[in-house]
C-alpha cells in the first residue's frame, strides 16, 4: 500500500509518502530524524526511507537507488527513542521530490518507525 497522509497511525506493510516534506531545491540528505521502537522479537526486515517523485495526475514514482534501510537492533540502541540516523550513502533530491517511509509488516520486522511532530528542516 502507498499512502500520502502524515504518519499518525501505525504503519503495517505500507509505504507512506510524507506529503508535507516536499523539497523545493536540489540538495543532499545526510541523515533523518526518526522515532524508533526496537522490539526484541519480530522478523529480520527493516523499515526504510525513500525518495518519490511526482509523475503526473497525482501519481508518484519511486526514484531507483534512493532506498536506505533503517537498521537498528536492541544491540545498538535502546528500545525506544528519537534518533538522528545517518544515510549511507547520502540521498540526492531534486525540486518536487518527496520523502517516503516504508514499514514492513509487524511479523516481518522488529523495528517500528513513528511520526515525530514539530520537527523542522531546511533545504
N, C-alpha and C. Protein backbone atom coordinates (compact mmCIF):
# COMPACT_ATOMS: atom_id res chain seq x y z
N UNK A 1 0.83 -1.19 0.00
CA UNK A 1 0.00 0.00 0.00
C UNK A 1 0.87 1.23 0.00
N UNK A 2 0.40 2.26 -0.66
CA UNK A 2 1.08 3.54 -0.65
C UNK A 2 0.08 4.59 -0.20
N UNK A 3 0.43 5.33 0.85
CA UNK A 3 -0.41 6.41 1.34
C UNK A 3 0.31 7.74 1.20
N UNK A 4 -0.45 8.84 1.26
CA UNK A 4 0.20 10.15 1.17
C UNK A 4 -0.09 11.02 2.38
N UNK A 5 -0.79 10.50 3.38
CA UNK A 5 -1.07 11.29 4.57
C UNK A 5 0.11 11.24 5.53
N UNK A 6 0.08 12.16 6.49
CA UNK A 6 1.12 12.14 7.52
C UNK A 6 1.01 10.85 8.31
N UNK A 7 2.13 10.43 8.85
CA UNK A 7 2.12 9.21 9.66
C UNK A 7 1.55 9.57 11.02
N UNK A 8 0.30 9.21 11.25
CA UNK A 8 -0.30 9.44 12.55
C UNK A 8 -0.97 8.18 13.06
N UNK A 9 -0.79 7.12 12.32
CA UNK A 9 -1.24 5.80 12.74
C UNK A 9 -0.09 4.83 12.50
N UNK A 10 -0.17 3.69 13.10
CA UNK A 10 0.88 2.69 12.94
C UNK A 10 0.87 2.18 11.50
N UNK A 11 2.03 2.16 10.89
CA UNK A 11 2.16 1.60 9.55
C UNK A 11 2.39 0.10 9.66
N UNK A 12 1.82 -0.64 8.73
CA UNK A 12 2.00 -2.07 8.72
C UNK A 12 2.02 -2.53 7.27
N UNK A 13 3.21 -2.91 6.79
CA UNK A 13 3.39 -3.35 5.42
C UNK A 13 2.91 -2.26 4.45
N UNK A 14 3.47 -1.07 4.63
CA UNK A 14 2.99 0.11 3.90
C UNK A 14 4.13 1.07 3.61
N UNK A 15 4.00 1.78 2.50
CA UNK A 15 4.89 2.89 2.18
C UNK A 15 4.07 4.16 2.34
N UNK A 16 4.58 5.13 3.08
CA UNK A 16 3.88 6.38 3.29
C UNK A 16 4.70 7.51 2.70
N UNK A 17 4.17 8.17 1.67
CA UNK A 17 4.81 9.36 1.10
C UNK A 17 4.45 10.52 2.01
N UNK A 18 5.45 11.18 2.55
CA UNK A 18 5.21 12.27 3.50
C UNK A 18 4.93 13.55 2.72
N UNK A 19 3.67 13.79 2.48
CA UNK A 19 3.27 14.88 1.59
C UNK A 19 3.64 16.26 2.12
N UNK A 20 3.93 16.36 3.40
CA UNK A 20 4.35 17.65 3.96
C UNK A 20 5.86 17.85 3.89
N UNK A 21 6.58 16.90 3.31
CA UNK A 21 8.03 17.04 3.14
C UNK A 21 8.35 16.95 1.65
N UNK A 22 8.07 18.06 0.96
CA UNK A 22 8.39 18.16 -0.46
C UNK A 22 9.57 19.12 -0.59
N UNK A 23 10.58 18.73 -1.32
CA UNK A 23 11.79 19.53 -1.45
C UNK A 23 11.59 20.61 -2.51
N UNK A 24 12.14 21.80 -2.23
CA UNK A 24 11.99 22.92 -3.14
C UNK A 24 13.29 23.28 -3.85
N UNK A 25 14.32 22.45 -3.68
CA UNK A 25 15.60 22.69 -4.34
C UNK A 25 16.37 21.36 -4.42
N UNK A 26 17.41 21.35 -5.20
CA UNK A 26 18.29 20.18 -5.22
C UNK A 26 19.18 20.23 -3.99
N UNK A 27 19.29 19.11 -3.30
CA UNK A 27 20.11 19.07 -2.09
C UNK A 27 20.51 17.62 -1.81
N UNK A 28 21.30 17.46 -0.78
CA UNK A 28 21.74 16.14 -0.34
C UNK A 28 21.27 15.95 1.09
N UNK A 29 20.66 14.81 1.37
CA UNK A 29 20.19 14.48 2.72
C UNK A 29 21.22 13.54 3.33
N UNK A 30 21.85 13.99 4.41
CA UNK A 30 22.87 13.19 5.08
C UNK A 30 22.32 12.32 6.21
N UNK A 31 21.17 12.74 6.77
CA UNK A 31 20.59 11.98 7.87
C UNK A 31 19.11 12.32 8.00
N UNK A 32 18.37 11.48 8.71
CA UNK A 32 16.97 11.73 9.01
C UNK A 32 16.75 11.53 10.50
N UNK A 33 15.83 12.29 11.06
CA UNK A 33 15.47 12.14 12.47
C UNK A 33 14.23 11.26 12.51
N UNK A 34 14.33 10.16 13.26
CA UNK A 34 13.27 9.16 13.29
C UNK A 34 12.87 8.81 14.71
N UNK A 35 11.58 8.57 14.90
CA UNK A 35 11.09 7.96 16.13
C UNK A 35 11.10 6.46 15.92
N UNK A 36 11.84 5.73 16.73
CA UNK A 36 12.04 4.30 16.52
C UNK A 36 11.69 3.51 17.79
N UNK A 37 11.04 2.40 17.59
CA UNK A 37 10.80 1.43 18.66
C UNK A 37 11.42 0.12 18.19
N UNK A 38 12.44 -0.35 18.89
CA UNK A 38 13.08 -1.62 18.55
C UNK A 38 12.59 -2.67 19.54
N UNK A 39 11.91 -3.66 19.01
CA UNK A 39 11.35 -4.73 19.84
C UNK A 39 12.30 -5.93 19.83
N UNK A 40 12.35 -6.68 20.90
CA UNK A 40 13.27 -7.83 20.96
C UNK A 40 12.75 -9.04 20.20
N UNK A 41 11.66 -8.91 19.49
CA UNK A 41 11.10 -10.02 18.72
C UNK A 41 10.66 -9.49 17.36
N UNK A 42 10.35 -10.34 16.47
CA UNK A 42 9.91 -9.95 15.13
C UNK A 42 10.88 -10.49 14.10
N UNK A 43 10.64 -10.14 12.86
CA UNK A 43 11.43 -10.66 11.77
C UNK A 43 12.71 -9.89 11.53
N UNK A 44 13.32 -10.17 10.39
CA UNK A 44 14.62 -9.58 10.09
C UNK A 44 14.56 -8.54 8.98
N UNK A 45 13.37 -8.03 8.65
CA UNK A 45 13.25 -6.94 7.68
C UNK A 45 13.30 -5.61 8.42
N UNK A 46 13.75 -4.57 7.73
CA UNK A 46 13.89 -3.26 8.35
C UNK A 46 13.11 -2.21 7.57
N UNK A 47 12.62 -1.17 8.26
CA UNK A 47 11.98 -0.07 7.55
C UNK A 47 13.03 0.69 6.72
N UNK A 48 12.54 1.56 5.85
CA UNK A 48 13.46 2.33 5.03
C UNK A 48 12.90 3.72 4.74
N UNK A 49 13.78 4.61 4.34
CA UNK A 49 13.36 5.89 3.78
C UNK A 49 13.66 5.83 2.29
N UNK A 50 12.85 6.54 1.52
CA UNK A 50 12.96 6.52 0.07
C UNK A 50 12.63 7.90 -0.47
N UNK A 51 13.01 8.13 -1.72
CA UNK A 51 12.62 9.34 -2.42
C UNK A 51 11.61 8.95 -3.50
N UNK A 52 10.52 9.70 -3.57
CA UNK A 52 9.50 9.52 -4.60
C UNK A 52 9.33 10.84 -5.34
N UNK A 53 9.05 10.73 -6.62
CA UNK A 53 8.96 11.91 -7.49
C UNK A 53 7.56 11.94 -8.13
N UNK A 54 6.93 13.13 -8.16
CA UNK A 54 5.63 13.22 -8.85
C UNK A 54 5.77 12.81 -10.31
N UNK A 55 4.79 12.02 -10.78
CA UNK A 55 4.83 11.56 -12.17
C UNK A 55 3.57 11.93 -12.93
N UNK A 56 2.82 12.89 -12.42
CA UNK A 56 1.62 13.38 -13.10
C UNK A 56 0.35 12.75 -12.58
N UNK A 57 -0.75 13.49 -12.70
CA UNK A 57 -2.08 13.00 -12.31
C UNK A 57 -2.13 12.44 -10.90
N UNK A 58 -1.48 13.13 -9.95
CA UNK A 58 -1.45 12.72 -8.55
C UNK A 58 -0.79 11.36 -8.34
N UNK A 59 0.07 10.96 -9.25
CA UNK A 59 0.82 9.72 -9.11
C UNK A 59 2.27 10.04 -8.73
N UNK A 60 2.92 9.04 -8.15
CA UNK A 60 4.30 9.18 -7.72
C UNK A 60 5.11 8.01 -8.25
N UNK A 61 6.39 8.23 -8.49
CA UNK A 61 7.28 7.17 -8.95
C UNK A 61 8.47 7.08 -8.00
N UNK A 62 8.79 5.87 -7.59
CA UNK A 62 9.96 5.62 -6.75
C UNK A 62 11.22 5.99 -7.53
N UNK A 63 12.15 6.69 -6.89
CA UNK A 63 13.42 7.04 -7.52
C UNK A 63 14.38 5.87 -7.30
N UNK A 64 14.73 5.15 -8.35
CA UNK A 64 15.62 3.99 -8.20
C UNK A 64 16.93 4.36 -7.51
N UNK A 65 17.36 3.50 -6.61
CA UNK A 65 18.60 3.72 -5.88
C UNK A 65 18.47 4.62 -4.66
N UNK A 66 17.23 5.06 -4.35
CA UNK A 66 17.07 6.01 -3.25
C UNK A 66 16.68 5.37 -1.92
N UNK A 67 16.52 4.07 -1.87
CA UNK A 67 16.10 3.43 -0.63
C UNK A 67 17.28 3.23 0.32
N UNK A 68 17.09 3.67 1.59
CA UNK A 68 18.09 3.47 2.64
C UNK A 68 17.40 2.78 3.81
N UNK A 69 17.90 1.60 4.16
CA UNK A 69 17.29 0.83 5.24
C UNK A 69 17.70 1.37 6.60
N UNK A 70 16.76 1.35 7.53
CA UNK A 70 16.97 1.82 8.91
C UNK A 70 17.28 0.58 9.74
N UNK A 71 18.57 0.32 9.93
CA UNK A 71 18.99 -0.91 10.59
C UNK A 71 19.37 -0.62 12.03
N UNK A 72 18.43 -0.92 12.90
CA UNK A 72 18.64 -0.81 14.34
C UNK A 72 18.30 -2.16 14.95
N UNK A 73 18.99 -2.50 16.02
CA UNK A 73 18.67 -3.70 16.79
C UNK A 73 18.77 -3.34 18.27
N UNK A 74 18.34 -4.25 19.12
CA UNK A 74 18.46 -4.00 20.56
C UNK A 74 19.92 -3.99 21.00
N UNK A 75 20.83 -4.38 20.13
CA UNK A 75 22.25 -4.35 20.46
C UNK A 75 22.88 -2.98 20.25
N UNK A 76 22.28 -2.11 19.39
CA UNK A 76 22.92 -0.82 19.14
C UNK A 76 22.09 0.39 19.55
N UNK A 77 20.87 0.21 20.03
CA UNK A 77 20.07 1.33 20.54
C UNK A 77 19.20 0.85 21.69
N UNK A 78 18.69 1.82 22.46
CA UNK A 78 17.69 1.46 23.46
C UNK A 78 16.41 1.08 22.70
N UNK A 79 15.45 0.56 23.37
CA UNK A 79 14.26 0.05 22.68
C UNK A 79 13.43 1.14 22.05
N UNK A 80 13.39 2.32 22.63
CA UNK A 80 12.54 3.39 22.10
C UNK A 80 13.30 4.69 22.16
N UNK A 81 13.10 5.54 21.16
CA UNK A 81 13.76 6.83 21.20
C UNK A 81 13.66 7.57 19.88
N UNK A 82 14.26 8.75 19.89
CA UNK A 82 14.35 9.58 18.70
C UNK A 82 15.82 9.58 18.29
N UNK A 83 16.07 9.24 17.04
CA UNK A 83 17.44 9.06 16.59
C UNK A 83 17.70 9.84 15.31
N UNK A 84 18.90 10.39 15.22
CA UNK A 84 19.38 11.03 14.00
C UNK A 84 20.14 9.94 13.25
N UNK A 85 19.49 9.39 12.21
CA UNK A 85 20.04 8.23 11.51
C UNK A 85 20.83 8.68 10.29
N UNK A 86 22.15 8.39 10.23
CA UNK A 86 22.96 8.77 9.08
C UNK A 86 22.60 7.93 7.85
N UNK A 87 22.51 8.56 6.70
CA UNK A 87 22.20 7.86 5.46
C UNK A 87 23.48 7.62 4.68
N UNK A 88 23.78 6.38 4.45
CA UNK A 88 25.00 6.00 3.72
C UNK A 88 24.64 5.15 2.51
N UNK A 89 24.89 5.63 1.32
CA UNK A 89 25.36 6.98 1.01
C UNK A 89 24.22 7.98 1.16
N UNK A 90 24.56 9.27 1.25
CA UNK A 90 23.52 10.30 1.35
C UNK A 90 22.57 10.25 0.16
N UNK A 91 21.36 10.77 0.35
CA UNK A 91 20.36 10.81 -0.71
C UNK A 91 20.39 12.15 -1.43
N UNK A 92 20.33 12.10 -2.75
CA UNK A 92 20.24 13.31 -3.55
C UNK A 92 18.79 13.51 -3.96
N UNK A 93 18.27 14.73 -3.73
CA UNK A 93 16.90 15.03 -4.10
C UNK A 93 16.87 16.21 -5.06
N UNK A 94 15.78 16.29 -5.80
CA UNK A 94 15.55 17.37 -6.75
C UNK A 94 14.30 18.14 -6.33
N UNK A 95 14.13 19.35 -6.86
CA UNK A 95 12.90 20.10 -6.54
C UNK A 95 11.66 19.27 -6.89
N UNK A 96 10.70 19.24 -5.98
CA UNK A 96 9.47 18.50 -6.18
C UNK A 96 9.47 17.10 -5.60
N UNK A 97 10.64 16.56 -5.24
CA UNK A 97 10.73 15.21 -4.66
C UNK A 97 10.09 15.17 -3.28
N UNK A 98 9.65 13.98 -2.90
CA UNK A 98 9.07 13.74 -1.58
C UNK A 98 9.87 12.67 -0.86
N UNK A 99 9.93 12.79 0.46
CA UNK A 99 10.50 11.75 1.30
C UNK A 99 9.38 10.77 1.62
N UNK A 100 9.70 9.48 1.64
CA UNK A 100 8.72 8.46 1.99
C UNK A 100 9.33 7.52 3.03
N UNK A 101 8.46 6.85 3.78
CA UNK A 101 8.88 5.90 4.80
C UNK A 101 8.19 4.58 4.50
N UNK A 102 8.95 3.51 4.46
CA UNK A 102 8.42 2.18 4.19
C UNK A 102 8.55 1.33 5.45
N UNK A 103 7.44 0.73 5.87
CA UNK A 103 7.43 -0.08 7.07
C UNK A 103 7.00 -1.50 6.74
N UNK A 104 7.87 -2.51 6.95
CA UNK A 104 7.44 -3.90 6.75
C UNK A 104 6.35 -4.29 7.75
N UNK A 105 5.73 -5.42 7.52
CA UNK A 105 4.68 -5.89 8.42
C UNK A 105 5.24 -6.13 9.82
N UNK A 106 4.36 -6.09 10.81
CA UNK A 106 4.78 -6.30 12.20
C UNK A 106 5.44 -7.66 12.38
N UNK A 107 4.96 -8.66 11.69
CA UNK A 107 5.54 -10.01 11.82
C UNK A 107 6.92 -10.10 11.20
N UNK A 108 7.21 -9.20 10.23
CA UNK A 108 8.46 -9.29 9.48
C UNK A 108 9.57 -8.40 10.01
N UNK A 109 9.25 -7.49 10.95
CA UNK A 109 10.24 -6.51 11.39
C UNK A 109 10.15 -6.26 12.89
N UNK A 110 11.31 -6.21 13.54
CA UNK A 110 11.34 -5.87 14.96
C UNK A 110 11.50 -4.37 15.17
N UNK A 111 11.70 -3.61 14.09
CA UNK A 111 11.87 -2.16 14.17
C UNK A 111 10.62 -1.46 13.66
N UNK A 112 10.07 -0.56 14.48
CA UNK A 112 8.89 0.21 14.10
C UNK A 112 9.26 1.69 14.03
N UNK A 113 8.82 2.37 12.98
CA UNK A 113 9.05 3.80 12.85
C UNK A 113 7.79 4.55 13.20
N UNK A 114 7.95 5.76 13.78
CA UNK A 114 6.81 6.58 14.19
C UNK A 114 7.02 8.01 13.72
N UNK A 115 5.92 8.69 13.43
CA UNK A 115 5.95 10.09 13.03
C UNK A 115 6.30 10.94 14.24
N UNK A 116 7.18 11.91 14.03
CA UNK A 116 7.53 12.85 15.08
C UNK A 116 7.02 14.21 14.64
N UNK A 117 6.13 14.79 15.39
CA UNK A 117 5.55 16.08 15.04
C UNK A 117 6.47 17.21 15.48
N UNK A 118 6.36 18.35 14.83
CA UNK A 118 7.05 19.59 15.19
C UNK A 118 8.55 19.50 15.04
N UNK A 119 9.03 18.77 14.04
CA UNK A 119 10.45 18.76 13.72
C UNK A 119 10.59 19.54 12.43
N UNK A 120 11.40 20.58 12.42
CA UNK A 120 11.56 21.37 11.21
C UNK A 120 12.86 20.99 10.51
N UNK A 121 12.93 21.33 9.23
CA UNK A 121 14.13 21.07 8.46
C UNK A 121 14.30 22.18 7.45
N UNK A 122 15.51 22.32 6.98
CA UNK A 122 15.81 23.32 5.95
C UNK A 122 16.45 22.63 4.76
N UNK A 123 16.10 23.10 3.56
CA UNK A 123 16.75 22.57 2.37
C UNK A 123 17.47 23.69 1.65
